[in-house]
Short mmCIF file of C-alpha atoms in Angstrom, two decimals:
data_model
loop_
_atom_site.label_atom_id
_atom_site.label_comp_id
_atom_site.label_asym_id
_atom_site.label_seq_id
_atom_site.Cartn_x
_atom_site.Cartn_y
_atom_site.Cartn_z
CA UNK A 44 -68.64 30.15 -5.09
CA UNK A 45 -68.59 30.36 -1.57
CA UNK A 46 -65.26 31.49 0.21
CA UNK A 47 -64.38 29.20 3.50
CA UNK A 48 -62.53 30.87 6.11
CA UNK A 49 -59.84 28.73 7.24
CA UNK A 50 -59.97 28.35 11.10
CA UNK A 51 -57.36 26.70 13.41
CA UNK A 52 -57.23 23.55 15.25
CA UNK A 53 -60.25 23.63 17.67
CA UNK A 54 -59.60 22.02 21.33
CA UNK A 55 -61.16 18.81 20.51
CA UNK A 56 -58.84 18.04 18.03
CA UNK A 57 -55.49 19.29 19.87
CA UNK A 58 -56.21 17.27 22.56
CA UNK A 59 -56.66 14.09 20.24
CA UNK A 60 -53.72 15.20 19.03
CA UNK A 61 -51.77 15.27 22.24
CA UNK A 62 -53.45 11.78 23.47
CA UNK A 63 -52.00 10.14 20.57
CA UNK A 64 -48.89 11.62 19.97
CA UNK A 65 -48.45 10.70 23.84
CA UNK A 66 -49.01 6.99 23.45
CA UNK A 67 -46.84 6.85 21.09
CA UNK A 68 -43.97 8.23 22.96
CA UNK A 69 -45.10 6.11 26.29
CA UNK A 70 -44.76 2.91 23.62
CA UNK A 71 -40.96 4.06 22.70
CA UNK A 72 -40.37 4.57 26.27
CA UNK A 73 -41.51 0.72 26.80
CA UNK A 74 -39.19 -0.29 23.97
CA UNK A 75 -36.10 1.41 25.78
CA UNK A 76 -36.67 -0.31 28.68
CA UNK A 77 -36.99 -3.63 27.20
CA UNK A 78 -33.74 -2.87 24.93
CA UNK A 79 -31.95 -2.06 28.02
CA UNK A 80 -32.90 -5.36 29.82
CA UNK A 81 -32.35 -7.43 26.98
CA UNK A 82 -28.71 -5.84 26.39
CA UNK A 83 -27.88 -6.32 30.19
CA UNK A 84 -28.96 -9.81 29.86
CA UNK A 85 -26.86 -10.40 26.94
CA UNK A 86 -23.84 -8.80 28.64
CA UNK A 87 -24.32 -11.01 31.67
CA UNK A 88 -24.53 -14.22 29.38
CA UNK A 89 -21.61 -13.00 27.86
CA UNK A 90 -19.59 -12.73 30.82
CA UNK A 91 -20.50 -16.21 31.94
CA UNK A 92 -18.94 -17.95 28.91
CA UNK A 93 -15.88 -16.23 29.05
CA UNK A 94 -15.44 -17.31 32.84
CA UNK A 95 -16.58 -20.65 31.93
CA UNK A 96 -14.23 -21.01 28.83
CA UNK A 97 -11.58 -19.33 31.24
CA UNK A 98 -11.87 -22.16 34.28
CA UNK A 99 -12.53 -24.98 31.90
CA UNK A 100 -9.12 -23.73 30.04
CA UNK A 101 -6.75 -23.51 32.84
CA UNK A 102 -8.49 -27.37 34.29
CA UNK A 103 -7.19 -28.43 30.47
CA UNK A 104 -3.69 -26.95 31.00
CA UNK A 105 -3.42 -27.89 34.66
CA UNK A 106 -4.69 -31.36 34.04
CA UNK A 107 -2.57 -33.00 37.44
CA UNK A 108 -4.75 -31.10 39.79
CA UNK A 109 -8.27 -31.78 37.88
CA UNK A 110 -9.82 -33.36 41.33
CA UNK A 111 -8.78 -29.91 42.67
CA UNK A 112 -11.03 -28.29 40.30
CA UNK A 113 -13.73 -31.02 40.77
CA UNK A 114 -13.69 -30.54 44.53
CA UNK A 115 -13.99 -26.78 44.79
CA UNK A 116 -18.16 -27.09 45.18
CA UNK A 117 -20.42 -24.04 45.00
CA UNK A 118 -18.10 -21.01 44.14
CA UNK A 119 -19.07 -17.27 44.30
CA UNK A 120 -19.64 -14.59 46.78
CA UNK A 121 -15.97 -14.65 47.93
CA UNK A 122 -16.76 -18.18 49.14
CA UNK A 123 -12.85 -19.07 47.91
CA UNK A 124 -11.70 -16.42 50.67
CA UNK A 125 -8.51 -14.55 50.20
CA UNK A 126 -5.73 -14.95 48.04
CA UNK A 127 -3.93 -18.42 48.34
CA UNK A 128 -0.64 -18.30 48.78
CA UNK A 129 1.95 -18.20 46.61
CA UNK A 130 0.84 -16.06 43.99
CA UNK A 131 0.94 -18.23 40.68
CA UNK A 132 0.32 -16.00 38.28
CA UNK A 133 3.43 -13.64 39.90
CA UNK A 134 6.17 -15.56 38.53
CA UNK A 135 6.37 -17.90 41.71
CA UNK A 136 7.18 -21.33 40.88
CA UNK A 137 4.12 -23.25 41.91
CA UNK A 138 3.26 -26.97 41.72
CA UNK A 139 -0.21 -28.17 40.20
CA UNK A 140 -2.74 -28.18 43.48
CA UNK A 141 -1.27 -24.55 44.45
CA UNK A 142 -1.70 -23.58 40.88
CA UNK A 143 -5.51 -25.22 40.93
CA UNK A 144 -6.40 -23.35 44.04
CA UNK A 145 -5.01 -20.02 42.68
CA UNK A 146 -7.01 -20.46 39.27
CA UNK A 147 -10.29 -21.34 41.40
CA UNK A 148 -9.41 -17.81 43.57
CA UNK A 149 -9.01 -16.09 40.31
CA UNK A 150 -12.59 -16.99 38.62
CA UNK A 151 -14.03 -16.28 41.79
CA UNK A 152 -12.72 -13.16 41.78
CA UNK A 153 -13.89 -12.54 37.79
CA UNK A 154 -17.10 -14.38 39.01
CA UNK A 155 -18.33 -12.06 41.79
CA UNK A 156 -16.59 -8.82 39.90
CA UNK A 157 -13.78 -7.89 42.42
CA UNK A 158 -11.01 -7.22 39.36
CA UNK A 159 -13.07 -3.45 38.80
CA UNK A 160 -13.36 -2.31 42.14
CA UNK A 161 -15.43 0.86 42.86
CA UNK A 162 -14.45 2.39 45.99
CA UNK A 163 -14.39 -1.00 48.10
CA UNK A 164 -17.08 -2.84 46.37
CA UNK A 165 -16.57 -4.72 43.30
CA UNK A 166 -17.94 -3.40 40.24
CA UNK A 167 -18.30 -5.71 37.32
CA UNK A 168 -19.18 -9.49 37.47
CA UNK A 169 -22.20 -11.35 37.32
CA UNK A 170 -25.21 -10.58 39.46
CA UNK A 171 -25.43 -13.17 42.70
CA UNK A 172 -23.28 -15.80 40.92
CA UNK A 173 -22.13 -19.38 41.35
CA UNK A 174 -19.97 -21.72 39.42
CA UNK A 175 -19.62 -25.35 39.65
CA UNK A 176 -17.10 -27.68 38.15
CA UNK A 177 -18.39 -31.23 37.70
CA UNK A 178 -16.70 -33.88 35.54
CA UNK A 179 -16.37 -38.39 36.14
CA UNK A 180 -15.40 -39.39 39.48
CA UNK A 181 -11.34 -39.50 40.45
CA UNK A 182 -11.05 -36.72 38.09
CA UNK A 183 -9.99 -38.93 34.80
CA UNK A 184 -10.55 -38.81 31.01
CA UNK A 185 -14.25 -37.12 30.33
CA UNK A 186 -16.77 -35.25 29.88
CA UNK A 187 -16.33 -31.74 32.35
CA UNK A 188 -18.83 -29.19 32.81
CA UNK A 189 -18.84 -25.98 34.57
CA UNK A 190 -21.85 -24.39 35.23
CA UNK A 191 -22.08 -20.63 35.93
CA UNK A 192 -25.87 -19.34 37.38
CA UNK A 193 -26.43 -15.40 38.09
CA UNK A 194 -29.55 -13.88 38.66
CA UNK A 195 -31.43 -12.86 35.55
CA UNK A 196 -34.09 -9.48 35.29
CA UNK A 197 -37.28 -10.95 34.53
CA UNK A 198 -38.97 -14.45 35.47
CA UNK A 199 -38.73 -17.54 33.06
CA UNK A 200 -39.56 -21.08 33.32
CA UNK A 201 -36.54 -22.81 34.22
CA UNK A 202 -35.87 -25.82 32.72
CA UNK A 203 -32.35 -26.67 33.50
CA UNK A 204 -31.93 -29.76 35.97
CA UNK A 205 -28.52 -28.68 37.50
CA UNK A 206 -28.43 -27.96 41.07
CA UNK A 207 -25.65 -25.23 40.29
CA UNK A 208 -26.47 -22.45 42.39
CA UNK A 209 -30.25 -23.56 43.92
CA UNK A 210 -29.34 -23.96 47.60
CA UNK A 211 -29.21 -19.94 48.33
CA UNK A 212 -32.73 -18.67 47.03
CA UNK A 213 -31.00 -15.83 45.65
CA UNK A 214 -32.75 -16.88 42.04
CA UNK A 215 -36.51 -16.81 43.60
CA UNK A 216 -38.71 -19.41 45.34
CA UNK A 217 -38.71 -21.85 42.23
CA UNK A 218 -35.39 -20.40 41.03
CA UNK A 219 -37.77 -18.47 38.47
CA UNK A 220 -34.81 -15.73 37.87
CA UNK A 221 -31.89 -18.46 37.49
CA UNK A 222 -29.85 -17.60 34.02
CA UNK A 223 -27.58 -21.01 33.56
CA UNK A 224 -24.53 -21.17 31.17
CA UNK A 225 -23.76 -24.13 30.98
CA UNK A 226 -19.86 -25.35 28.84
CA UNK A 227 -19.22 -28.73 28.13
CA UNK A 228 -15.70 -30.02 26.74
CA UNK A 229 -13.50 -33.30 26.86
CA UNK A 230 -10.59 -33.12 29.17
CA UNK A 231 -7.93 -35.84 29.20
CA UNK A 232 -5.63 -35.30 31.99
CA UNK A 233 -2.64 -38.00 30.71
CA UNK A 234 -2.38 -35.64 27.83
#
């Protein structure tokens, strides 16, 4: 019986080693990154059906002023301007168009993020937003949609038809980075 000396690792094998031990770490790396853009994607979707749920809410509760909703066009970016006076969510009596123009101030404001400021920016919202409010013509008994678009990570195909948000460019030249929520619901305003 011959004894074999044991001998270590020679460099040939160390650096195989290290080669494949480093592609795997360079994979998890790659899997972080798309975890992270996936969850940020998620979070933005998120956000956009609670401020659609939130508009298309108040247009059900405020049902007098629905052509003010209806009228309000392309909304984000502070494109409402400042506060409209009186404050209707202060305790002021209001009637329903003051009321419809304070709700439309207030999802812009959720919209672009200016409810968590950070320093004089705000710091939440959805990235490069609009909203849109469409619904039948004169504002009666139907079928209302609003329509909230942001700016996604990565490029997709879009295949949603609604103009919501295309006139800007701020989704790409063939709106390839366009997210669209989109929340339907029946609003009778004699009810």
């Amino acid at each position: 019986m011959t004894r074999r000396s044991q001998q270590g690792f020679s460099l040939i094998e160390m650096l195989i080693a290290l080669v494949v031990f480093s592609v795997g770490l360079l994979a998890i790396a790659g899997m972080q990154t798309m975890s992270k853009q996936a969850n940020f994607e998620a979070l933005q979707r998120t956000s956009a059906s609670q401020i659609a749920y939130g508009l298309l809410e108040d247009m059900r509760v405020n049902g007098d002023a629905i052509a003010t909703y209806l009228a309000a066009g392309d909304m984000g970016s502070g494109s409402r301007g400042g506060e409209p006076a009186p404050n209707c969510s202060a305790g002021t009596v209001c009637n329903a168009a003051q009321k419809a123009a304070h709700d439309l101030w207030f999802w812009e404001q959720v919209l672009d993020g200016n409810l968590e400021m950070n320093g004089n920016a705000g710091g939440g919202g959805l990235v490069l937003p609009t909203m849109c409010v469409t619904g039948p013509a004169g504002g009666g008994a139907g079928m209302y949609i609003v329509t909230v678009a942001w700016r996604g990570t990565a490029a997709i195909t879009n295949m949603n038809n609604s103009a919501c948000g295309t006139a800007g460019g701020n989704y790409g030249a063939d709106n390839e980075f366009r997210r669209i929520m989109q929340i339907p619901t029946y609003i009778d305003p004699s009810i």
